[in-house]
């Protein structure tokens, strides 16, 4: 008994020495936890419990890292803090191993002593109220167990009340890391697929742009190779520029349908607007006639276009702009105006307005005749070339046509002088001193215009009558067609009605036959029933009592 008391005293002394050695470590740990902005009362006791456990240094380090991962924001500082805690723990308890060994020896001796005395004892750790509160706080904060698991394991906890549950923070952290890595892998795979789709889309867009560029380039080349087309000012059809008229940009069809005529008064060319209106007076002169009456001959150019005063509007404007008139080099009348510009002269000559127009018409006619003559000569040469037989090998001399046997052309072309002047213009057919013939010609033209107007009216009346005749014929034809179609439709409806009535009659006849059969059968059955009823009543009915 004295031995047991001595060993107990030794054990208590060792424990007191160990407590004195560890006294400084909780102060440092609480200070460190305050630096990390955490609750030192909860986490300090939990860290001390991890350090006081019987696990190895590596296991303690893992447990500390799992705990500090919830506290420290920067993951790179966790390992340094764990090493620092372990170093201070070793530094503040230098005699821990000696005391631990001494306590183990004491425990061994006590065990041997108890075995010798055959006393069955169970050593169980006792917890204070403060330790129990700390344990409950830690378990409530870091326990990942559900309510069902807690209810199922209540009995187990009550049995092992003195034991501490195993720390599962490392497993949860590892599982979270695995899930994080798996999610990162899935995200990277999705990103790769998306990048691949984006690359394919960009490649497809580049190919489409390339195809569009090729098509645009081909269209541009075709448009450049094709001749430029211009629209007619009346029918808006597109033609080459050479086929359109110079002034009003009209095509051949519009020029043929609406010819160019000269005005009776001002002698300017204009395009007729409609076929019904064949007047040879331009719109401007018509308006002036309505406003000022018929004009008189101009004082300078002798054109019957002087509506106001003795001068036409053209000469009045030219006189204001260029000064008094001078003699024309062609007609010798004093009706030309010097513009003081050599480019405005016609072939280097100062001409009046009428002579300029006649020169331009003659020049255009000669050009057209030259072109037709060249085309005719070319066609005749090709025709002769096809008719000539092929030369033999021994006869290679060219057969030149005989000049004396060439037939002369039907109408010899007008010769053009070196200065491109028409022969009539060169000879000076116009008499400069005579203006009476101009008035007579104007009167005759007015008479011709009135006759043409009457003729056009008669033609328009004939056209209107032809239109009415054709309209009547068309109406007659349409009415005949409508009546014919109506008759056919009525016949068809009548036939359909007859077929429908025939089908209905046949159906009704079938119904009548069926009803007659059923009536016969019903009549026979009723007779049989009546006969059987009479037989039954004769045997069973009792006589009535009077």
Short mmCIF file of C-alpha atoms in Angstrom, two decimals:
data_model
loop_
_atom_site.label_atom_id
_atom_site.label_comp_id
_atom_site.label_asym_id
_atom_site.label_seq_id
_atom_site.Cartn_x
_atom_site.Cartn_y
_atom_site.Cartn_z
CA UNK A 1 0.00 0.00 0.00
CA UNK A 2 2.85 2.36 0.76
CA UNK A 3 4.33 1.56 -2.66
CA UNK A 4 1.11 2.60 -4.38
CA UNK A 5 1.02 5.86 -2.48
CA UNK A 6 4.61 6.61 -3.44
CA UNK A 7 4.00 5.95 -7.09
CA UNK A 8 0.92 8.15 -7.00
CA UNK A 9 2.95 10.98 -5.48
CA UNK A 10 5.59 10.59 -8.22
CA UNK A 11 2.89 10.70 -10.92
CA UNK A 12 1.37 13.89 -9.49
CA UNK A 13 4.79 15.56 -9.34
CA UNK A 14 5.55 14.68 -12.93
CA UNK A 15 2.23 16.09 -13.99
CA UNK A 16 2.85 19.34 -12.13
CA UNK A 17 6.28 19.70 -13.74
CA UNK A 18 4.77 19.13 -17.19
CA UNK A 19 2.04 21.72 -16.54
CA UNK A 20 4.70 24.23 -15.49
CA UNK A 21 6.61 23.50 -18.73
CA UNK A 22 3.54 23.93 -20.95
CA UNK A 23 2.26 27.00 -19.11
CA UNK A 24 3.78 29.42 -21.63
CA UNK A 25 2.57 27.65 -24.83
CA UNK A 26 -1.21 28.51 -24.51
CA UNK A 27 -0.33 32.19 -24.09
CA UNK A 28 1.68 32.18 -27.31
CA UNK A 29 -1.02 30.15 -29.12
CA UNK A 30 -3.79 32.54 -28.05
CA UNK A 31 -1.71 35.48 -29.25
CA UNK A 32 -1.13 33.78 -32.61
CA UNK A 33 -4.81 33.01 -33.05
CA UNK A 34 -5.73 36.60 -32.25
CA UNK A 35 -3.33 37.69 -35.01
CA UNK A 36 -5.25 35.42 -37.38
CA UNK A 37 -8.56 37.05 -36.32
CA UNK A 38 -10.07 33.86 -34.85
CA UNK A 39 -11.62 32.81 -31.54
CA UNK A 40 -8.72 31.60 -29.34
CA UNK A 41 -11.04 30.07 -26.72
CA UNK A 42 -12.45 27.54 -29.21
CA UNK A 43 -9.57 26.88 -31.58
CA UNK A 44 -6.82 27.08 -28.93
CA UNK A 45 -8.15 24.16 -26.91
CA UNK A 46 -8.83 22.21 -30.11
CA UNK A 47 -5.24 22.71 -31.34
CA UNK A 48 -3.88 21.72 -27.91
CA UNK A 49 -5.99 18.57 -28.05
CA UNK A 50 -4.49 17.71 -31.45
CA UNK A 51 -0.95 18.28 -30.11
CA UNK A 52 -1.62 16.27 -26.94
CA UNK A 53 -2.90 13.27 -28.92
CA UNK A 54 -0.82 10.10 -29.40
CA UNK A 55 -0.60 10.56 -33.19
CA UNK A 56 2.64 11.02 -35.12
CA UNK A 57 4.04 14.39 -36.13
CA UNK A 58 2.85 13.99 -39.75
CA UNK A 59 -0.69 13.19 -38.65
CA UNK A 60 -0.67 16.17 -36.31
CA UNK A 61 0.56 18.39 -39.16
CA UNK A 62 -2.25 17.13 -41.45
CA UNK A 63 -4.87 17.74 -38.76
CA UNK A 64 -3.54 21.24 -38.13
CA UNK A 65 -3.54 22.02 -41.88
CA UNK A 66 -7.14 20.81 -42.16
CA UNK A 67 -8.15 23.04 -39.24
CA UNK A 68 -6.19 26.09 -40.42
CA UNK A 69 -7.58 25.81 -43.96
CA UNK A 70 -10.92 26.98 -42.51
CA UNK A 71 -9.29 29.92 -40.70
CA UNK A 72 -6.50 31.25 -42.92
CA UNK A 73 -7.52 32.86 -46.22
CA UNK A 74 -4.14 32.49 -47.96
CA UNK A 75 -3.47 28.79 -48.59
CA UNK A 76 0.30 29.36 -48.98
CA UNK A 77 0.67 30.42 -45.32
CA UNK A 78 -0.92 27.26 -43.84
CA UNK A 79 2.24 25.13 -43.97
CA UNK A 80 4.38 27.87 -42.38
CA UNK A 81 1.88 28.38 -39.54
CA UNK A 82 1.73 24.60 -38.87
CA UNK A 83 5.54 24.38 -38.69
CA UNK A 84 5.66 27.40 -36.40
CA UNK A 85 3.06 25.88 -34.02
CA UNK A 86 4.92 22.56 -33.91
CA UNK A 87 8.27 24.30 -33.26
CA UNK A 88 6.86 26.35 -30.39
CA UNK A 89 5.17 23.26 -29.00
CA UNK A 90 8.49 21.43 -28.96
CA UNK A 91 10.29 24.50 -27.59
CA UNK A 92 7.89 25.14 -24.67
CA UNK A 93 7.88 21.47 -23.55
CA UNK A 94 11.53 20.28 -23.59
CA UNK A 95 11.03 17.78 -20.74
CA UNK A 96 7.79 16.35 -22.11
CA UNK A 97 9.39 13.18 -23.36
CA UNK A 98 11.12 12.52 -20.03
CA UNK A 99 7.97 13.10 -18.06
CA UNK A 100 6.02 11.08 -20.59
CA UNK A 101 8.46 8.23 -20.27
CA UNK A 102 8.34 8.46 -16.49
CA UNK A 103 4.55 8.44 -16.55
CA UNK A 104 4.61 5.45 -18.86
CA UNK A 105 6.99 3.64 -16.48
CA UNK A 106 4.70 4.50 -13.58
CA UNK A 107 1.72 3.17 -15.52
CA UNK A 108 3.62 -0.04 -16.30
CA UNK A 109 4.57 -0.49 -12.67
CA UNK A 110 1.00 0.18 -11.58
CA UNK A 111 -0.28 -2.32 -14.09
CA UNK A 112 2.14 -4.95 -12.88
CA UNK A 113 1.22 -4.20 -9.30
CA UNK A 114 -2.48 -4.44 -10.03
CA UNK A 115 -1.98 -7.66 -11.93
CA UNK A 116 -0.16 -9.06 -9.02
CA UNK A 117 -3.01 -8.13 -6.75
CA UNK A 118 -5.58 -9.43 -9.37
CA UNK A 119 -7.56 -6.23 -9.31
CA UNK A 120 -9.59 -5.62 -12.48
CA UNK A 121 -9.68 -1.89 -13.04
CA UNK A 122 -10.63 0.18 -16.06
CA UNK A 123 -8.90 3.48 -16.58
CA UNK A 124 -11.24 6.10 -17.97
CA UNK A 125 -10.43 9.69 -18.69
CA UNK A 126 -12.51 12.24 -16.88
CA UNK A 127 -13.51 15.57 -18.47
CA UNK A 128 -14.30 18.78 -16.70
CA UNK A 129 -17.30 20.94 -17.52
CA UNK A 130 -15.10 23.38 -19.46
CA UNK A 131 -13.65 20.56 -21.59
CA UNK A 132 -17.12 19.24 -22.33
CA UNK A 133 -18.33 22.69 -23.46
CA UNK A 134 -15.29 23.11 -25.71
CA UNK A 135 -15.89 19.66 -27.19
CA UNK A 136 -19.55 20.39 -27.88
CA UNK A 137 -18.69 23.74 -29.52
CA UNK A 138 -16.09 22.11 -31.78
CA UNK A 139 -18.41 19.26 -32.70
CA UNK A 140 -21.30 21.61 -33.47
CA UNK A 141 -19.03 23.76 -35.72
CA UNK A 142 -17.10 21.06 -37.60
CA UNK A 143 -19.35 18.04 -37.43
CA UNK A 144 -20.70 17.05 -40.87
CA UNK A 145 -23.16 14.48 -39.55
CA UNK A 146 -26.86 14.80 -40.33
CA UNK A 147 -29.67 14.68 -37.81
CA UNK A 148 -30.51 11.07 -38.76
CA UNK A 149 -26.94 9.95 -38.16
CA UNK A 150 -26.91 11.78 -34.82
CA UNK A 151 -30.13 10.02 -33.78
CA UNK A 152 -28.75 6.66 -34.89
CA UNK A 153 -25.46 7.14 -33.04
CA UNK A 154 -26.87 8.61 -29.80
CA UNK A 155 -26.43 5.30 -28.06
CA UNK A 156 -22.86 4.93 -29.27
CA UNK A 157 -21.99 8.44 -28.09
CA UNK A 158 -23.49 7.79 -24.70
CA UNK A 159 -21.46 4.61 -24.34
CA UNK A 160 -18.21 6.26 -25.47
CA UNK A 161 -18.81 9.58 -23.78
CA UNK A 162 -15.28 9.93 -22.65
CA UNK A 163 -13.70 9.32 -26.11
CA UNK A 164 -13.21 12.07 -28.76
CA UNK A 165 -14.58 11.51 -32.27
CA UNK A 166 -12.16 11.11 -35.13
CA UNK A 167 -11.28 14.32 -37.04
CA UNK A 168 -12.69 14.16 -40.60
CA UNK A 169 -11.45 17.56 -41.82
CA UNK A 170 -8.61 16.07 -43.87
CA UNK A 171 -10.99 13.73 -45.72
CA UNK A 172 -13.46 16.54 -46.44
CA UNK A 173 -10.67 18.80 -47.68
CA UNK A 174 -9.32 16.01 -49.89
CA UNK A 175 -12.81 15.31 -51.25
CA UNK A 176 -13.33 19.02 -51.91
CA UNK A 177 -9.99 19.18 -53.72
CA UNK A 178 -10.93 16.13 -55.81
CA UNK A 179 -14.27 17.69 -56.70
CA UNK A 180 -12.52 20.95 -57.53
CA UNK A 181 -10.02 19.18 -59.78
CA UNK A 182 -12.82 17.24 -61.48
CA UNK A 183 -14.81 20.43 -62.03
CA UNK A 184 -11.70 22.18 -63.38
CA UNK A 185 -11.10 19.26 -65.74
CA UNK A 186 -14.70 19.39 -66.99
CA UNK A 187 -14.48 23.18 -67.40
CA UNK A 188 -11.24 22.90 -69.35
CA UNK A 189 -12.77 20.21 -71.58
CA UNK A 190 -15.83 22.40 -72.23
CA UNK A 191 -13.55 25.36 -72.97
CA UNK A 192 -11.55 23.27 -75.45
CA UNK A 193 -14.73 22.17 -77.21
CA UNK A 194 -16.01 25.75 -77.33
CA UNK A 195 -12.67 26.99 -78.68
CA UNK A 196 -12.79 24.28 -81.33
CA UNK A 197 -16.32 25.31 -82.34
CA UNK A 198 -15.26 28.98 -82.44
CA UNK A 199 -12.30 28.12 -84.65
CA UNK A 200 -14.54 26.15 -87.00
CA UNK A 201 -17.01 29.06 -87.15
CA UNK A 202 -14.22 31.54 -87.86
CA UNK A 203 -12.86 29.27 -90.57
CA UNK A 204 -16.32 28.95 -92.13
CA UNK A 205 -16.81 32.73 -91.99
CA UNK A 206 -13.44 33.27 -93.67
CA UNK A 207 -14.36 30.82 -96.43
CA UNK A 208 -17.73 32.54 -96.94
CA UNK A 209 -16.05 35.95 -97.12
CA UNK A 210 -13.55 34.55 -99.60
CA UNK A 211 -16.35 33.16 -101.77
CA UNK A 212 -18.20 36.49 -101.61
CA UNK A 213 -15.03 38.32 -102.64
CA UNK A 214 -14.59 35.96 -105.57
CA UNK A 215 -18.17 36.42 -106.72
CA UNK A 216 -17.96 40.21 -106.37
CA UNK A 217 -14.68 40.24 -108.27
CA UNK A 218 -16.17 38.08 -111.04
CA UNK A 219 -19.23 40.33 -111.29
CA UNK A 220 -16.98 43.38 -111.40
CA UNK A 221 -14.94 41.84 -114.21
CA UNK A 222 -18.07 40.97 -116.14
CA UNK A 223 -19.44 44.46 -115.65
CA UNK A 224 -16.16 45.99 -116.78
CA UNK A 225 -16.02 43.78 -119.85
CA UNK A 226 -19.66 44.51 -120.75
CA UNK A 227 -20.42 47.85 -122.42
CA UNK A 228 -21.93 50.63 -120.35
CA UNK A 229 -25.66 51.05 -120.84
CA UNK A 230 -27.69 54.24 -120.46
CA UNK A 231 -31.44 54.62 -119.93
CA UNK A 232 -33.77 56.17 -122.46
CA UNK A 233 -35.43 59.31 -121.09
CA UNK A 234 -38.89 58.11 -122.21
CA UNK A 235 -39.16 54.30 -122.00
CA UNK A 236 -36.25 53.92 -119.54
CA UNK A 237 -34.86 50.96 -121.47
CA UNK A 238 -31.05 50.60 -121.33
CA UNK A 239 -29.01 51.01 -124.53
CA UNK A 240 -25.42 51.90 -125.44
CA UNK A 241 -24.68 55.60 -125.47
CA UNK A 242 -24.18 55.67 -129.24
CA UNK A 243 -27.74 54.46 -129.87
CA UNK A 244 -29.35 57.34 -127.92
CA UNK A 245 -30.15 60.70 -129.44
CA UNK A 246 -27.88 63.62 -128.63
CA UNK A 247 -30.36 66.09 -127.17
CA UNK A 248 -33.08 64.21 -125.32
CA UNK A 249 -31.36 60.81 -124.96
CA UNK A 250 -34.05 58.81 -126.78
CA UNK A 251 -33.66 55.30 -128.17
CA UNK A 252 -34.44 54.28 -131.76
CA UNK A 253 -37.95 53.06 -130.96
CA UNK A 254 -38.90 56.28 -129.18
CA UNK A 255 -37.36 58.35 -131.95
CA UNK A 256 -39.37 56.37 -134.51
CA UNK A 257 -42.58 56.52 -132.51
CA UNK A 258 -42.12 60.19 -131.62
CA UNK A 259 -40.17 61.84 -134.45
CA UNK A 260 -38.09 64.99 -134.19
CA UNK A 261 -39.65 67.94 -136.05
CA UNK A 262 -38.79 71.60 -136.53
CA UNK A 263 -40.86 74.30 -134.96
CA UNK A 264 -42.75 76.43 -137.48
CA UNK A 265 -41.81 79.67 -135.74
CA UNK A 266 -38.50 79.41 -133.90
CA UNK A 267 -37.07 76.68 -136.25
CA UNK A 268 -35.72 74.69 -133.30
CA UNK A 269 -35.98 70.88 -133.28
CA UNK A 270 -38.13 69.17 -130.64
CA UNK A 271 -39.49 65.71 -129.93
CA UNK A 272 -43.21 65.09 -130.29
CA UNK A 273 -44.78 63.90 -127.07
CA UNK A 274 -47.70 61.81 -128.39
CA UNK A 275 -48.85 60.34 -131.67
CA UNK A 276 -52.21 62.05 -131.50
CA UNK A 277 -50.65 65.51 -131.24
CA UNK A 278 -48.70 66.08 -134.51
CA UNK A 279 -48.35 69.83 -134.12
CA UNK A 280 -45.15 71.37 -135.53
CA UNK A 281 -45.11 74.17 -132.97
CA UNK A 282 -43.05 73.75 -129.83
CA UNK A 283 -44.53 74.28 -126.39
CA UNK A 284 -42.74 77.56 -125.84
CA UNK A 285 -44.08 79.04 -129.10
CA UNK A 286 -47.59 77.72 -128.34
CA UNK A 287 -47.52 79.51 -125.01
CA UNK A 288 -46.23 82.70 -126.65
CA UNK A 289 -48.95 82.51 -129.34
CA UNK A 290 -51.59 82.24 -126.62
CA UNK A 291 -50.06 85.16 -124.74
CA UNK A 292 -48.95 87.56 -127.52
CA UNK A 293 -50.57 86.31 -130.74
CA UNK A 294 -48.88 85.27 -133.97
CA UNK A 295 -45.25 86.45 -134.35
CA UNK A 296 -43.60 88.53 -137.06
CA UNK A 297 -40.25 88.19 -138.84
CA UNK A 298 -37.14 88.98 -136.81
CA UNK A 299 -35.18 92.09 -137.76
CA UNK A 300 -31.84 90.21 -137.75
CA UNK A 301 -32.36 86.52 -138.65
CA UNK A 302 -35.71 86.84 -140.58
CA UNK A 303 -37.17 83.95 -138.52
CA UNK A 304 -40.89 84.40 -137.79
CA UNK A 305 -40.41 84.30 -134.03
CA UNK A 306 -40.63 87.95 -132.96
CA UNK A 307 -43.49 87.81 -130.45
CA UNK A 308 -42.46 91.03 -128.65
CA UNK A 309 -41.08 93.88 -130.77
CA UNK A 310 -39.11 93.38 -133.99
CA UNK A 311 -36.55 90.87 -132.69
CA UNK A 312 -36.85 87.25 -131.64
CA UNK A 313 -35.92 86.18 -128.14
CA UNK A 314 -32.73 84.43 -129.28
CA UNK A 315 -31.34 87.51 -131.03
CA UNK A 316 -32.36 89.77 -128.15
CA UNK A 317 -30.50 87.65 -125.58
CA UNK A 318 -27.43 87.29 -127.82
CA UNK A 319 -27.32 91.03 -128.44
CA UNK A 320 -27.44 91.70 -124.68
CA UNK A 321 -24.73 89.13 -124.03
CA UNK A 322 -22.34 89.51 -127.00
CA UNK A 323 -23.15 92.91 -128.49
CA UNK A 324 -24.53 93.89 -131.91
CA UNK A 325 -24.69 91.25 -134.67
CA UNK A 326 -22.13 90.81 -137.46
CA UNK A 327 -22.30 89.30 -140.93
CA UNK A 328 -22.49 85.51 -141.18
CA UNK A 329 -19.68 84.05 -143.29
CA UNK A 330 -22.08 81.62 -144.97
CA UNK A 331 -25.44 83.36 -145.59
CA UNK A 332 -23.90 86.88 -145.49
CA UNK A 333 -26.79 88.17 -143.35
CA UNK A 334 -26.15 90.36 -140.35
CA UNK A 335 -27.42 87.79 -137.85
CA UNK A 336 -24.26 86.22 -136.40
CA UNK A 337 -22.91 87.13 -132.95
CA UNK A 338 -19.22 87.10 -132.16
CA UNK A 339 -18.60 85.22 -128.88
CA UNK A 340 -14.88 86.12 -128.89
CA UNK A 341 -13.97 82.44 -128.55
CA UNK A 342 -12.43 80.37 -131.34
CA UNK A 343 -13.79 77.15 -129.85
CA UNK A 344 -17.34 78.40 -130.39
CA UNK A 345 -16.73 78.89 -134.12
CA UNK A 346 -17.83 76.23 -136.59
CA UNK A 347 -14.82 74.95 -138.53
CA UNK A 348 -13.09 78.25 -137.82
CA UNK A 349 -15.94 80.32 -139.27
CA UNK A 350 -18.37 82.69 -137.62
CA UNK A 351 -21.84 81.42 -138.57
CA UNK A 352 -25.36 82.33 -137.55
CA UNK A 353 -27.64 79.95 -135.72
CA UNK A 354 -29.48 78.61 -138.82
CA UNK A 355 -26.26 78.04 -140.76
CA UNK A 356 -24.73 76.26 -137.78
CA UNK A 357 -27.71 73.86 -137.60
CA UNK A 358 -27.64 73.17 -141.36
CA UNK A 359 -23.88 72.53 -141.25
CA UNK A 360 -24.26 70.05 -138.38
CA UNK A 361 -27.07 68.21 -140.18
CA UNK A 362 -25.06 67.99 -143.40
CA UNK A 363 -22.01 66.75 -141.51
CA UNK A 364 -24.03 64.07 -139.72
CA UNK A 365 -25.62 62.97 -143.00
CA UNK A 366 -22.23 62.65 -144.73
CA UNK A 367 -20.86 60.63 -141.83
CA UNK A 368 -23.86 58.31 -141.95
CA UNK A 369 -23.50 57.96 -145.73
CA UNK A 370 -19.79 57.17 -145.43
CA UNK A 371 -20.51 54.50 -142.85
CA UNK A 372 -23.23 52.92 -145.02
CA UNK A 373 -20.96 53.03 -148.09
CA UNK A 374 -18.11 51.36 -146.22
CA UNK A 375 -20.44 48.66 -144.93
CA UNK A 376 -21.84 48.11 -148.44
CA UNK A 377 -18.34 47.82 -149.92
CA UNK A 378 -17.28 45.39 -147.23
CA UNK A 379 -20.32 43.17 -147.79
CA UNK A 380 -19.77 43.17 -151.57
CA UNK A 381 -16.12 42.21 -151.14
CA UNK A 382 -17.04 39.35 -148.81
CA UNK A 383 -19.70 38.18 -151.27
CA UNK A 384 -17.21 38.17 -154.13
CA UNK A 385 -14.62 36.40 -152.02
CA UNK A 386 -17.04 33.57 -151.28
CA UNK A 387 -18.00 33.29 -154.96
CA UNK A 388 -14.37 33.13 -156.22
CA UNK A 389 -13.11 29.56 -156.80
CA UNK A 390 -10.09 28.29 -154.94
CA UNK A 391 -6.77 28.84 -156.75
CA UNK A 392 -4.75 25.92 -157.97
CA UNK A 393 -1.18 25.40 -156.94
CA UNK A 394 0.23 26.40 -160.35
CA UNK A 395 -1.90 29.58 -160.59
CA UNK A 396 -1.11 31.78 -157.59
CA UNK A 397 -1.54 35.19 -159.16
CA UNK A 398 -4.25 37.29 -157.47
CA UNK A 399 -7.29 38.13 -159.57
CA UNK A 400 -7.75 41.87 -159.32
CA UNK A 401 -11.21 43.24 -160.12
CA UNK A 402 -11.66 45.19 -163.29
CA UNK A 403 -12.28 48.84 -162.47
CA UNK A 404 -14.24 49.41 -165.67
CA UNK A 405 -16.71 46.65 -164.83
CA UNK A 406 -17.58 47.84 -161.29
CA UNK A 407 -21.23 49.06 -161.33
CA UNK A 408 -21.66 52.64 -160.18
CA UNK A 409 -23.58 53.23 -156.93
CA UNK A 410 -27.24 54.12 -157.15
CA UNK A 411 -26.83 57.52 -155.45
CA UNK A 412 -23.36 59.02 -155.43
CA UNK A 413 -22.45 60.39 -152.02
CA UNK A 414 -22.07 64.07 -151.51
CA UNK A 415 -18.51 65.21 -151.67
CA UNK A 416 -17.16 66.92 -148.63
CA UNK A 417 -14.59 69.62 -148.97
CA UNK A 418 -11.44 69.80 -146.91
CA UNK A 419 -13.06 72.06 -144.39
CA UNK A 420 -15.96 69.55 -143.97
CA UNK A 421 -18.50 71.96 -145.42
CA UNK A 422 -21.56 70.73 -147.31
CA UNK A 423 -21.66 71.58 -151.03
CA UNK A 424 -24.91 73.48 -150.71
CA UNK A 425 -23.44 75.55 -147.94
CA UNK A 426 -20.30 76.28 -149.93
CA UNK A 427 -22.22 77.43 -152.99
CA UNK A 428 -24.34 79.82 -150.94
CA UNK A 429 -27.81 78.71 -152.10
CA UNK A 430 -29.51 81.07 -149.66
CA UNK A 431 -30.19 84.54 -151.04
CA UNK A 432 -29.17 87.07 -148.39
CA UNK A 433 -31.44 89.88 -149.68
CA UNK A 434 -34.70 87.87 -150.11
CA UNK A 435 -36.95 87.27 -147.10
CA UNK A 436 -40.30 87.00 -148.93
CA UNK A 437 -39.78 83.36 -149.75
CA UNK A 438 -39.34 82.68 -146.03
CA UNK A 439 -42.79 84.17 -145.30
CA UNK A 440 -44.36 82.20 -148.17
CA UNK A 441 -42.71 79.02 -147.00
CA UNK A 442 -43.96 79.67 -143.49
CA UNK A 443 -47.53 80.18 -144.72
CA UNK A 444 -47.36 77.01 -146.77
CA UNK A 445 -46.02 75.13 -143.80
CA UNK A 446 -48.86 76.45 -141.64
CA UNK A 447 -51.34 75.28 -144.27
CA UNK A 448 -49.65 71.90 -144.42
CA UNK A 449 -49.73 71.74 -140.63
CA UNK A 450 -53.47 72.49 -140.57
CA UNK A 451 -54.13 69.86 -143.24
CA UNK A 452 -52.04 67.39 -141.33
CA UNK A 453 -54.01 68.27 -138.24
CA UNK A 454 -57.29 67.57 -140.07
CA UNK A 455 -55.86 64.35 -141.41
CA UNK A 456 -54.76 63.32 -137.93
CA UNK A 457 -58.24 64.11 -136.61
CA UNK A 458 -59.81 61.93 -139.31
CA UNK A 459 -57.35 59.20 -138.53
CA UNK A 460 -58.13 59.48 -134.84
CA UNK A 461 -61.87 59.24 -135.61
CA UNK A 462 -61.27 56.15 -137.71
CA UNK A 463 -59.19 54.67 -134.94
CA UNK A 464 -61.92 55.39 -132.40
CA UNK A 465 -64.50 53.73 -134.64
CA UNK A 466 -62.25 50.74 -135.11
CA UNK A 467 -61.85 50.57 -131.34
CA UNK A 468 -65.61 50.64 -130.80
CA UNK A 469 -66.08 47.91 -133.43
CA UNK A 470 -63.46 45.72 -131.80
CA UNK A 471 -64.96 46.38 -128.37
CA UNK A 472 -68.42 45.37 -129.61
CA UNK A 473 -67.01 42.24 -131.19
CA UNK A 474 -65.20 41.42 -127.97
CA UNK A 475 -68.36 41.98 -125.91
CA UNK A 476 -70.35 39.78 -128.28
CA UNK A 477 -67.73 37.07 -128.07
CA UNK A 478 -67.63 37.24 -124.27
CA UNK A 479 -71.43 37.13 -123.97
CA UNK A 480 -71.57 34.11 -126.30
CA UNK A 481 -68.93 32.34 -124.23
CA UNK A 482 -70.76 33.17 -121.00
CA UNK A 483 -74.08 31.88 -122.36
CA UNK A 484 -72.44 28.73 -123.65
CA UNK A 485 -70.79 28.08 -120.28
CA UNK A 486 -74.06 28.82 -118.49
CA UNK A 487 -75.94 26.37 -120.71
CA UNK A 488 -73.36 23.67 -120.09
CA UNK A 489 -73.48 24.26 -116.34
CA UNK A 490 -77.30 24.09 -116.33
CA UNK A 491 -77.23 20.85 -118.31
CA UNK A 492 -74.73 19.39 -115.91
CA UNK A 493 -76.82 20.43 -112.89
CA UNK A 494 -79.92 18.90 -114.49
CA UNK A 495 -78.14 15.61 -115.12
CA UNK A 496 -76.85 15.57 -111.54
CA UNK A 497 -80.37 16.18 -110.21
CA UNK A 498 -81.80 13.37 -112.37
CA UNK A 499 -79.11 10.96 -111.18
CA UNK A 500 -79.75 11.95 -107.57
CA UNK A 501 -83.52 11.44 -107.91
CA UNK A 502 -83.04 8.05 -109.61
CA UNK A 503 -80.76 6.91 -106.81
CA UNK A 504 -83.26 8.13 -104.25
CA UNK A 505 -86.16 6.30 -105.99
CA UNK A 506 -84.17 3.06 -106.04
CA UNK A 507 -83.35 3.45 -102.34
CA UNK A 508 -86.99 4.12 -101.47
CA UNK A 509 -88.10 1.07 -103.48
CA UNK A 510 -85.65 -1.07 -101.54
CA UNK A 511 -86.99 0.33 -98.27
CA UNK A 512 -90.60 -0.39 -99.36
CA UNK A 513 -89.70 -3.97 -100.24
CA UNK A 514 -88.00 -4.46 -96.88
CA UNK A 515 -90.92 -2.97 -95.01
CA UNK A 516 -93.39 -5.19 -96.85
CA UNK A 517 -91.36 -8.27 -95.95
CA UNK A 518 -91.21 -7.28 -92.30
CA UNK A 519 -94.95 -6.51 -92.30
CA UNK A 520 -95.72 -9.97 -93.68
CA UNK A 521 -93.51 -11.62 -91.10
CA UNK A 522 -95.09 -9.56 -88.28
CA UNK A 523 -98.60 -10.42 -89.46
CA UNK A 524 -97.88 -14.15 -89.46
CA UNK A 525 -96.34 -13.96 -86.02
CA UNK A 526 -99.34 -12.06 -84.63
CA UNK A 527 -101.74 -14.67 -86.04
CA UNK A 528 -99.78 -17.47 -84.42
CA UNK A 529 -99.73 -15.57 -81.12
CA UNK A 530 -103.48 -14.98 -81.24
CA UNK A 531 -104.16 -18.64 -81.94
CA UNK A 532 -102.00 -19.77 -79.04
CA UNK A 533 -103.69 -17.23 -76.76
CA UNK A 534 -107.14 -18.51 -77.66
CA UNK A 535 -106.13 -22.04 -76.85
CA UNK A 536 -104.73 -21.06 -73.46
CA UNK A 537 -107.77 -19.00 -72.47
CA UNK A 538 -110.21 -21.79 -73.29
CA UNK A 539 -108.59 -24.20 -70.83
CA UNK A 540 -107.87 -21.96 -67.87
CA UNK A 541 -110.43 -19.16 -67.78
CA UNK A 542 -113.25 -19.69 -65.19
CA UNK A 543 -116.82 -18.71 -66.01
CA UNK A 544 -117.97 -15.39 -64.71
CA UNK A 545 -120.43 -15.35 -61.77
CA UNK A 546 -123.62 -13.42 -62.50
#
